[in-house]
Short mmCIF file of C-alpha atoms in Angstrom, two decimals:
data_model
loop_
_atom_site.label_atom_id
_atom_site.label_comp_id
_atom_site.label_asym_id
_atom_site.label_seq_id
_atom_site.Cartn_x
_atom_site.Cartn_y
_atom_site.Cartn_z
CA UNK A 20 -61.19 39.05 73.45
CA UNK A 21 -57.31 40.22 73.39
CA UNK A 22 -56.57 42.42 70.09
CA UNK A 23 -53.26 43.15 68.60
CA UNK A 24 -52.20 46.68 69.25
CA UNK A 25 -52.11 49.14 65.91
CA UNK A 26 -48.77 48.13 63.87
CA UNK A 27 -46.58 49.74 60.93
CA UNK A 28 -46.57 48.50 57.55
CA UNK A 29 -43.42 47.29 58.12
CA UNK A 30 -44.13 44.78 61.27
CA UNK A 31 -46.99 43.10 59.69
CA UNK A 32 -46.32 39.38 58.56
CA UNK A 33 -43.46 38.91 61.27
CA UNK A 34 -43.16 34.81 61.72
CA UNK A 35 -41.00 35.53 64.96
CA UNK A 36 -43.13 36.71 67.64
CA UNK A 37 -42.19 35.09 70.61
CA UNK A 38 -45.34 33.78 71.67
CA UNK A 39 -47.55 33.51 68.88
CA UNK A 40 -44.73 32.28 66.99
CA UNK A 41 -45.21 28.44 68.09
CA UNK A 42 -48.87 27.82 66.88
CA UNK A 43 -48.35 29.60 63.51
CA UNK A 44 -45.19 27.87 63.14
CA UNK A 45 -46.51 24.39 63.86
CA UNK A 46 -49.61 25.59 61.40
CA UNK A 47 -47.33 25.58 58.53
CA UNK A 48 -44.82 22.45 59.39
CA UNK A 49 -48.37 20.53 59.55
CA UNK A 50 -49.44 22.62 56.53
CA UNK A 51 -46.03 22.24 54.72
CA UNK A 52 -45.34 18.62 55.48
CA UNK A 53 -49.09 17.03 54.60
CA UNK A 54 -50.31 19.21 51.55
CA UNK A 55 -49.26 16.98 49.07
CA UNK A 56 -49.85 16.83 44.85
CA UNK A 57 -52.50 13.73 45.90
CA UNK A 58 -53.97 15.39 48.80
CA UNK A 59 -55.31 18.27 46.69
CA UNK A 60 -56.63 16.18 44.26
CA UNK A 61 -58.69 14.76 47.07
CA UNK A 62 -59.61 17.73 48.30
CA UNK A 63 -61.45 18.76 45.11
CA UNK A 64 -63.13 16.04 44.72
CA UNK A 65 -64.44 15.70 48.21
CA UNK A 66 -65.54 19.79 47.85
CA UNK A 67 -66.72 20.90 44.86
CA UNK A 68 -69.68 19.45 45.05
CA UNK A 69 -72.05 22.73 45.07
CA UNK A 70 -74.29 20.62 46.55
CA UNK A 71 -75.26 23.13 49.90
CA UNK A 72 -77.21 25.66 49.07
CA UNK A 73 -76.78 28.63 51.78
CA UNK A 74 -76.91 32.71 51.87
CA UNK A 75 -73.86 34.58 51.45
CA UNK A 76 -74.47 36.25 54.58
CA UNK A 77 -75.10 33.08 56.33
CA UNK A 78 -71.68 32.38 56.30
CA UNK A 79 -70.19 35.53 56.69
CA UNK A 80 -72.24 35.11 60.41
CA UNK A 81 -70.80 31.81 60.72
CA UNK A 82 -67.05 33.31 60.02
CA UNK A 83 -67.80 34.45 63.80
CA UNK A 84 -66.62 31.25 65.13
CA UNK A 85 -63.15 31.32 63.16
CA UNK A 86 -60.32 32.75 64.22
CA UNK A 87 -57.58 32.36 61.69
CA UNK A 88 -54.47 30.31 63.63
CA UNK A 89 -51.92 30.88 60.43
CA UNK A 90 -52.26 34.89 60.47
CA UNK A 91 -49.92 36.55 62.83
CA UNK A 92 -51.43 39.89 62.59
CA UNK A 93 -55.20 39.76 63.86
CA UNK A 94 -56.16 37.43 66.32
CA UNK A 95 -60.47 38.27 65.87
CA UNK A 96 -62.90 36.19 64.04
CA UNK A 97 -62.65 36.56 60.45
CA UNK A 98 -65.35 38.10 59.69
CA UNK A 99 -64.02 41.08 61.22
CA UNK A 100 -61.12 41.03 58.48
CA UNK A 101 -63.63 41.19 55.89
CA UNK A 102 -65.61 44.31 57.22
CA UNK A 103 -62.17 45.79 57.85
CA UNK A 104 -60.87 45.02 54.58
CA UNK A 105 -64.02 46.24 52.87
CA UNK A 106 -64.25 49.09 54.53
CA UNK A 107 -60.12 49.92 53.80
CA UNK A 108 -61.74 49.90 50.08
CA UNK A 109 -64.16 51.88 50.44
CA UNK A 110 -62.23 55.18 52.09
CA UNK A 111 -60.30 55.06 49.41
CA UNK A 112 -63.49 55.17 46.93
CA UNK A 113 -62.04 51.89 45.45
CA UNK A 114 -65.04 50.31 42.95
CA UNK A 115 -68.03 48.60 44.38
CA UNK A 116 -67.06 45.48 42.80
CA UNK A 117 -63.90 45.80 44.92
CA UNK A 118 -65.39 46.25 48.28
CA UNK A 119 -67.49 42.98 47.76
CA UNK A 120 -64.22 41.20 47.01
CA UNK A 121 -62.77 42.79 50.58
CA UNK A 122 -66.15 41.82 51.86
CA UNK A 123 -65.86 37.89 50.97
CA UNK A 124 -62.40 37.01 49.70
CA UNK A 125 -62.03 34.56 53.20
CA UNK A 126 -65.44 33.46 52.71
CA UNK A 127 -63.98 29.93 51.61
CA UNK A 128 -63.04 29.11 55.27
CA UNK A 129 -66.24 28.76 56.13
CA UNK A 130 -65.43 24.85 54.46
CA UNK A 131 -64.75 24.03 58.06
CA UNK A 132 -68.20 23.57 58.59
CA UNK A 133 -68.21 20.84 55.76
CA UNK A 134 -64.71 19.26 57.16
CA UNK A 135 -63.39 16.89 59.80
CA UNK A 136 -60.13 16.56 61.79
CA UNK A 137 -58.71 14.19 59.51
CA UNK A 138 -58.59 16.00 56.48
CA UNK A 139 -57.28 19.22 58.12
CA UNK A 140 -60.27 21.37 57.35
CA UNK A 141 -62.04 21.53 61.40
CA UNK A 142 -61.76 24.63 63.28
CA UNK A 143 -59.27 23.02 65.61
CA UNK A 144 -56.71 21.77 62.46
CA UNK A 145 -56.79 24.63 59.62
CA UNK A 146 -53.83 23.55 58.12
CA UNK A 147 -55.96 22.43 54.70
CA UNK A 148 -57.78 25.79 55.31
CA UNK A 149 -55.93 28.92 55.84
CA UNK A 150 -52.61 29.99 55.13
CA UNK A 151 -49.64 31.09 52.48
CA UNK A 152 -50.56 28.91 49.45
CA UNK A 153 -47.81 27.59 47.36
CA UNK A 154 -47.50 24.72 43.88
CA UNK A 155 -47.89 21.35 44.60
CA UNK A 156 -46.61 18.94 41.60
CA UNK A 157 -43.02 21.20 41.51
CA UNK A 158 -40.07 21.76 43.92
CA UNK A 159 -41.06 24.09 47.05
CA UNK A 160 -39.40 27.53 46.12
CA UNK A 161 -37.64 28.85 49.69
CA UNK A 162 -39.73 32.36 49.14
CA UNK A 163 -42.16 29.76 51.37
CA UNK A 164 -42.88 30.74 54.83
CA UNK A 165 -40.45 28.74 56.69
CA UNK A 166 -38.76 26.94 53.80
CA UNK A 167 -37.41 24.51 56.65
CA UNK A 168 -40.47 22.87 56.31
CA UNK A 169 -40.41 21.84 52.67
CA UNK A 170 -38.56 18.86 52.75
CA UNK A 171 -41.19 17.63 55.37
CA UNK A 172 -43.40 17.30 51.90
CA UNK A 173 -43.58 13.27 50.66
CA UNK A 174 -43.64 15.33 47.23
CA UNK A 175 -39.96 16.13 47.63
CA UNK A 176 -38.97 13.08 47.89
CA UNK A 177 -40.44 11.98 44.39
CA UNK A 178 -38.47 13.25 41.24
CA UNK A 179 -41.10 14.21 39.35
CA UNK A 180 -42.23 16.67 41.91
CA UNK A 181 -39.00 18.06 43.11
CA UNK A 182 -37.85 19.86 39.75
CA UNK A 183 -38.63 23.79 38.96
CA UNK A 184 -40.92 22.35 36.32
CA UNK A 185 -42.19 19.32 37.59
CA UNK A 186 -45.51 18.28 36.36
CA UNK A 187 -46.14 21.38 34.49
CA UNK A 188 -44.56 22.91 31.14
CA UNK A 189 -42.63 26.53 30.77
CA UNK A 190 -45.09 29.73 30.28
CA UNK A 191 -48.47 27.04 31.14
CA UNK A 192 -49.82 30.12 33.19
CA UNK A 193 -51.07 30.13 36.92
CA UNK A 194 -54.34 29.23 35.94
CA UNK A 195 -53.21 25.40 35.18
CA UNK A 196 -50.57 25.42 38.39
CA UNK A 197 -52.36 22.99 41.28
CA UNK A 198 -51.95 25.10 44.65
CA UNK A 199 -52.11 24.29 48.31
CA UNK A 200 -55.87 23.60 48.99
CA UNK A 201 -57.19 26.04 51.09
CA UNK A 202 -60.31 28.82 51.31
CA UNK A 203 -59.08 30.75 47.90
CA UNK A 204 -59.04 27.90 45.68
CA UNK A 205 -62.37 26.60 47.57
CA UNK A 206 -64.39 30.26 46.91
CA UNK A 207 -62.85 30.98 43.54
CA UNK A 208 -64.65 27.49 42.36
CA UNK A 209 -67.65 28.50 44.21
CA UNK A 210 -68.40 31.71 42.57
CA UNK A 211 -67.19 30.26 39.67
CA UNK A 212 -69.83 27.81 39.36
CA UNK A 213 -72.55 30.61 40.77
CA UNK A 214 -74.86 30.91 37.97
CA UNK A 215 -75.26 34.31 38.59
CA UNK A 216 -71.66 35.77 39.80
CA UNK A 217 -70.85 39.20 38.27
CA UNK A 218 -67.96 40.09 39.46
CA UNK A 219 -65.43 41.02 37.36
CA UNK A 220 -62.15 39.56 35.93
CA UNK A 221 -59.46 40.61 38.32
CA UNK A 222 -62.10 40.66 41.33
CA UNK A 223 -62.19 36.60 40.74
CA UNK A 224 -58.29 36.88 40.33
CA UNK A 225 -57.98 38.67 43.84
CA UNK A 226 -59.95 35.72 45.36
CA UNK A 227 -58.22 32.92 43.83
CA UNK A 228 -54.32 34.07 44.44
CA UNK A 229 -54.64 36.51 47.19
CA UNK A 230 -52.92 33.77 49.59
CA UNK A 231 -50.64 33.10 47.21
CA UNK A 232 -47.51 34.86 49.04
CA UNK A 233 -44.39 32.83 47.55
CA UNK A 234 -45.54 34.08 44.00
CA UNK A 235 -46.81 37.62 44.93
CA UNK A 236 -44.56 38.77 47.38
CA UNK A 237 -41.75 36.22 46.90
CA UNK A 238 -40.82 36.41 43.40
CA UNK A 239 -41.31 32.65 42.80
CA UNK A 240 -43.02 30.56 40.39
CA UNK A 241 -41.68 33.18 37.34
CA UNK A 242 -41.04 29.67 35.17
CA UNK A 243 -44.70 29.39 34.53
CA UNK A 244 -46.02 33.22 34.15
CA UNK A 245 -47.71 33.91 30.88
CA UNK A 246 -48.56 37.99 30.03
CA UNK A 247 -51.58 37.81 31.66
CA UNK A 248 -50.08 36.74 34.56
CA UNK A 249 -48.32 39.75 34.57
CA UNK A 250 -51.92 41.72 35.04
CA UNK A 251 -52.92 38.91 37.77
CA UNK A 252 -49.54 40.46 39.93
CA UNK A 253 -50.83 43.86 39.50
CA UNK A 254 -54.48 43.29 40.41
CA UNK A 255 -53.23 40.93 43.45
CA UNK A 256 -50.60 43.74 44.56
CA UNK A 257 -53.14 46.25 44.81
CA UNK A 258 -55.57 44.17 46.76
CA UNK A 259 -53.24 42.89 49.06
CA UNK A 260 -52.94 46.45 50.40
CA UNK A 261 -56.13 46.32 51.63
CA UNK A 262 -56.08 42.80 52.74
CA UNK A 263 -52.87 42.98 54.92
CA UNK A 264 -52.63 46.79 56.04
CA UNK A 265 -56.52 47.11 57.11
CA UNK A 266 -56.03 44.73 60.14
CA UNK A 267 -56.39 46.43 63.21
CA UNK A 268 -58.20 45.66 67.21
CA UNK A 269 -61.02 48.56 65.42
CA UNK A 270 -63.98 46.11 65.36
CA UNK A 271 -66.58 47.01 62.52
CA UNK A 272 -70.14 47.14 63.42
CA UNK A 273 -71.64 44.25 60.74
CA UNK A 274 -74.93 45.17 61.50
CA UNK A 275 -74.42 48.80 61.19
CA UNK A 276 -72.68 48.17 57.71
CA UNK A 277 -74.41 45.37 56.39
CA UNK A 278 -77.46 47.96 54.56
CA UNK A 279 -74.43 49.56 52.61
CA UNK A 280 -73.43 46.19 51.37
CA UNK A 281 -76.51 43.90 50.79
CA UNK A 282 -77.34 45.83 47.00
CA UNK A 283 -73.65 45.45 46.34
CA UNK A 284 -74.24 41.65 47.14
CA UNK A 285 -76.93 41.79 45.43
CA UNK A 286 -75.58 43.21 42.30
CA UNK A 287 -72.64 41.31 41.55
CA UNK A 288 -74.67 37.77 43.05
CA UNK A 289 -78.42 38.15 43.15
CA UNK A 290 -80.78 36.92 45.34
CA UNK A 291 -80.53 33.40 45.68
CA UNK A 292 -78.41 31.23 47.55
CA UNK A 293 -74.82 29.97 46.49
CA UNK A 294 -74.22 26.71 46.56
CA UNK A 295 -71.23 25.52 48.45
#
């Protein structure tokens, strides 16, 4: 399979790359123009059922087949990200705890395999999948990946939901914002409702905003940040480090590391299957 070639920091997450430019681009006007207040709403209810029981490593095998179309960085399967950005973590001696979250945090879009064409989530359509996350339920801020795609949204068209505010009060915290569905929101519920998920605090933070690029990196959504959402930005700064700067054509060995990180899994997880 092609690989990119080895970048800078400072050419990672370019949107105008001649010719992978046109299928990320028409990833997010799909993405942008469909992901409505309603349609995540849906979404949650059709997914978080935790009613399919299946190993963790399961699915990071099945992550083989998935090849991320919105990420203009990396075009290998995903699990190759995750080894790559667990393995970032662990040069650096970050905490064991840490390198799990590098080792799963795209573990969600393994929901394609529960999903069908028309509700975005197949391989071939990931626009309900993968991607920069932003609010639904409030006016699209323009630190969105092309912001020429928000007013594709039927949401910006309704008053409620095209206000800085809009469903949601001043200071309510990112916890009680609706986002974009896609594989954070999908995992973070997951693990949440894993009877026995250890990982800590700000690991289940990294998971749940680490996509969330218009708040992170673009300064947005400031209306609704509480104190503690202040911590969230740190945590989600320093894993993003790892998540975005780790991508490379080096392909990990997952056999080769998979010893090293089965009694991490095992400690912040245990033994028995997660249902999905």
């Amino acid at each position: 399979m092609e690989t990119t070639i080895a970048k800078e920091k400072s050419e990672f997450r370019n949107y105008e790359q001649g010719d992978i430019t046109a299928a990320v681009k028409e990833h997010y006007k799909k993405m942008r123009s469909r992901q409505t207040y309603d349609y995540v709403q849906r979404m949650k209810k059709k997914y978080l059922t935790f009613e399919r029981p299946m190993d963790l490593w399961d699915m990071m095998e099945r992550l083989n087949a998935l090849v991320d179309v919105s990420d203009p960085d990396l075009n290998l399967p995903n699990v190759i990200h995750l080894l790559q950005t667990a393995e970032g973590l662990r040069a650096e001696g970050r905490p064991d705890w840490m390198q799990l979250v590098g080792l799963i945090h795209d573990l969600g879009k393994a929901m394609y395999l529960f999903g069908s064409d028309e509700d975005g989530t197949s391989q071939a359509e990931q626009w309900g999948l993968v991607g920069d996350v932003f609010a639904v339920g409030c006016k699209f801020p323009d630190s969105c990946v092309y912001p020429e795609f928000n007013a594709l949204n039927p949401d910006s068209l309704v008053d409620l939901y095209n206000t800085d505010l809009g469903v949601y009060a001043p200071g309510c915290g990112l916890d009680n914002l609706e986002l974009a569905w896609g594989h954070d929101e999908y995992l973070y519920q997951v693990l949440k409702n894993h009877k026995d998920n250890k990982i800590p605090h700000a690991g289940m933070v990294m998971i749940r905003y680490h996509s969330f690029y218009p708040w992170h990196t673009g300064g947005a959504y400031k209306q609704f940040m509480t104190a503690e959402d202040a911590q969230y930005l740190d945590w989600i700064k320093d894993f993003n480090k790892y998540d975005l700067y780790t991508k490379s054509p080096k392909v990990p060995d997952y056999n080769e590391l998979k010893p090293y990180y089965e009694p991490i899994v095992e400690k912040y997880l245990g033994k028995g299957p997660i249902y999905w």
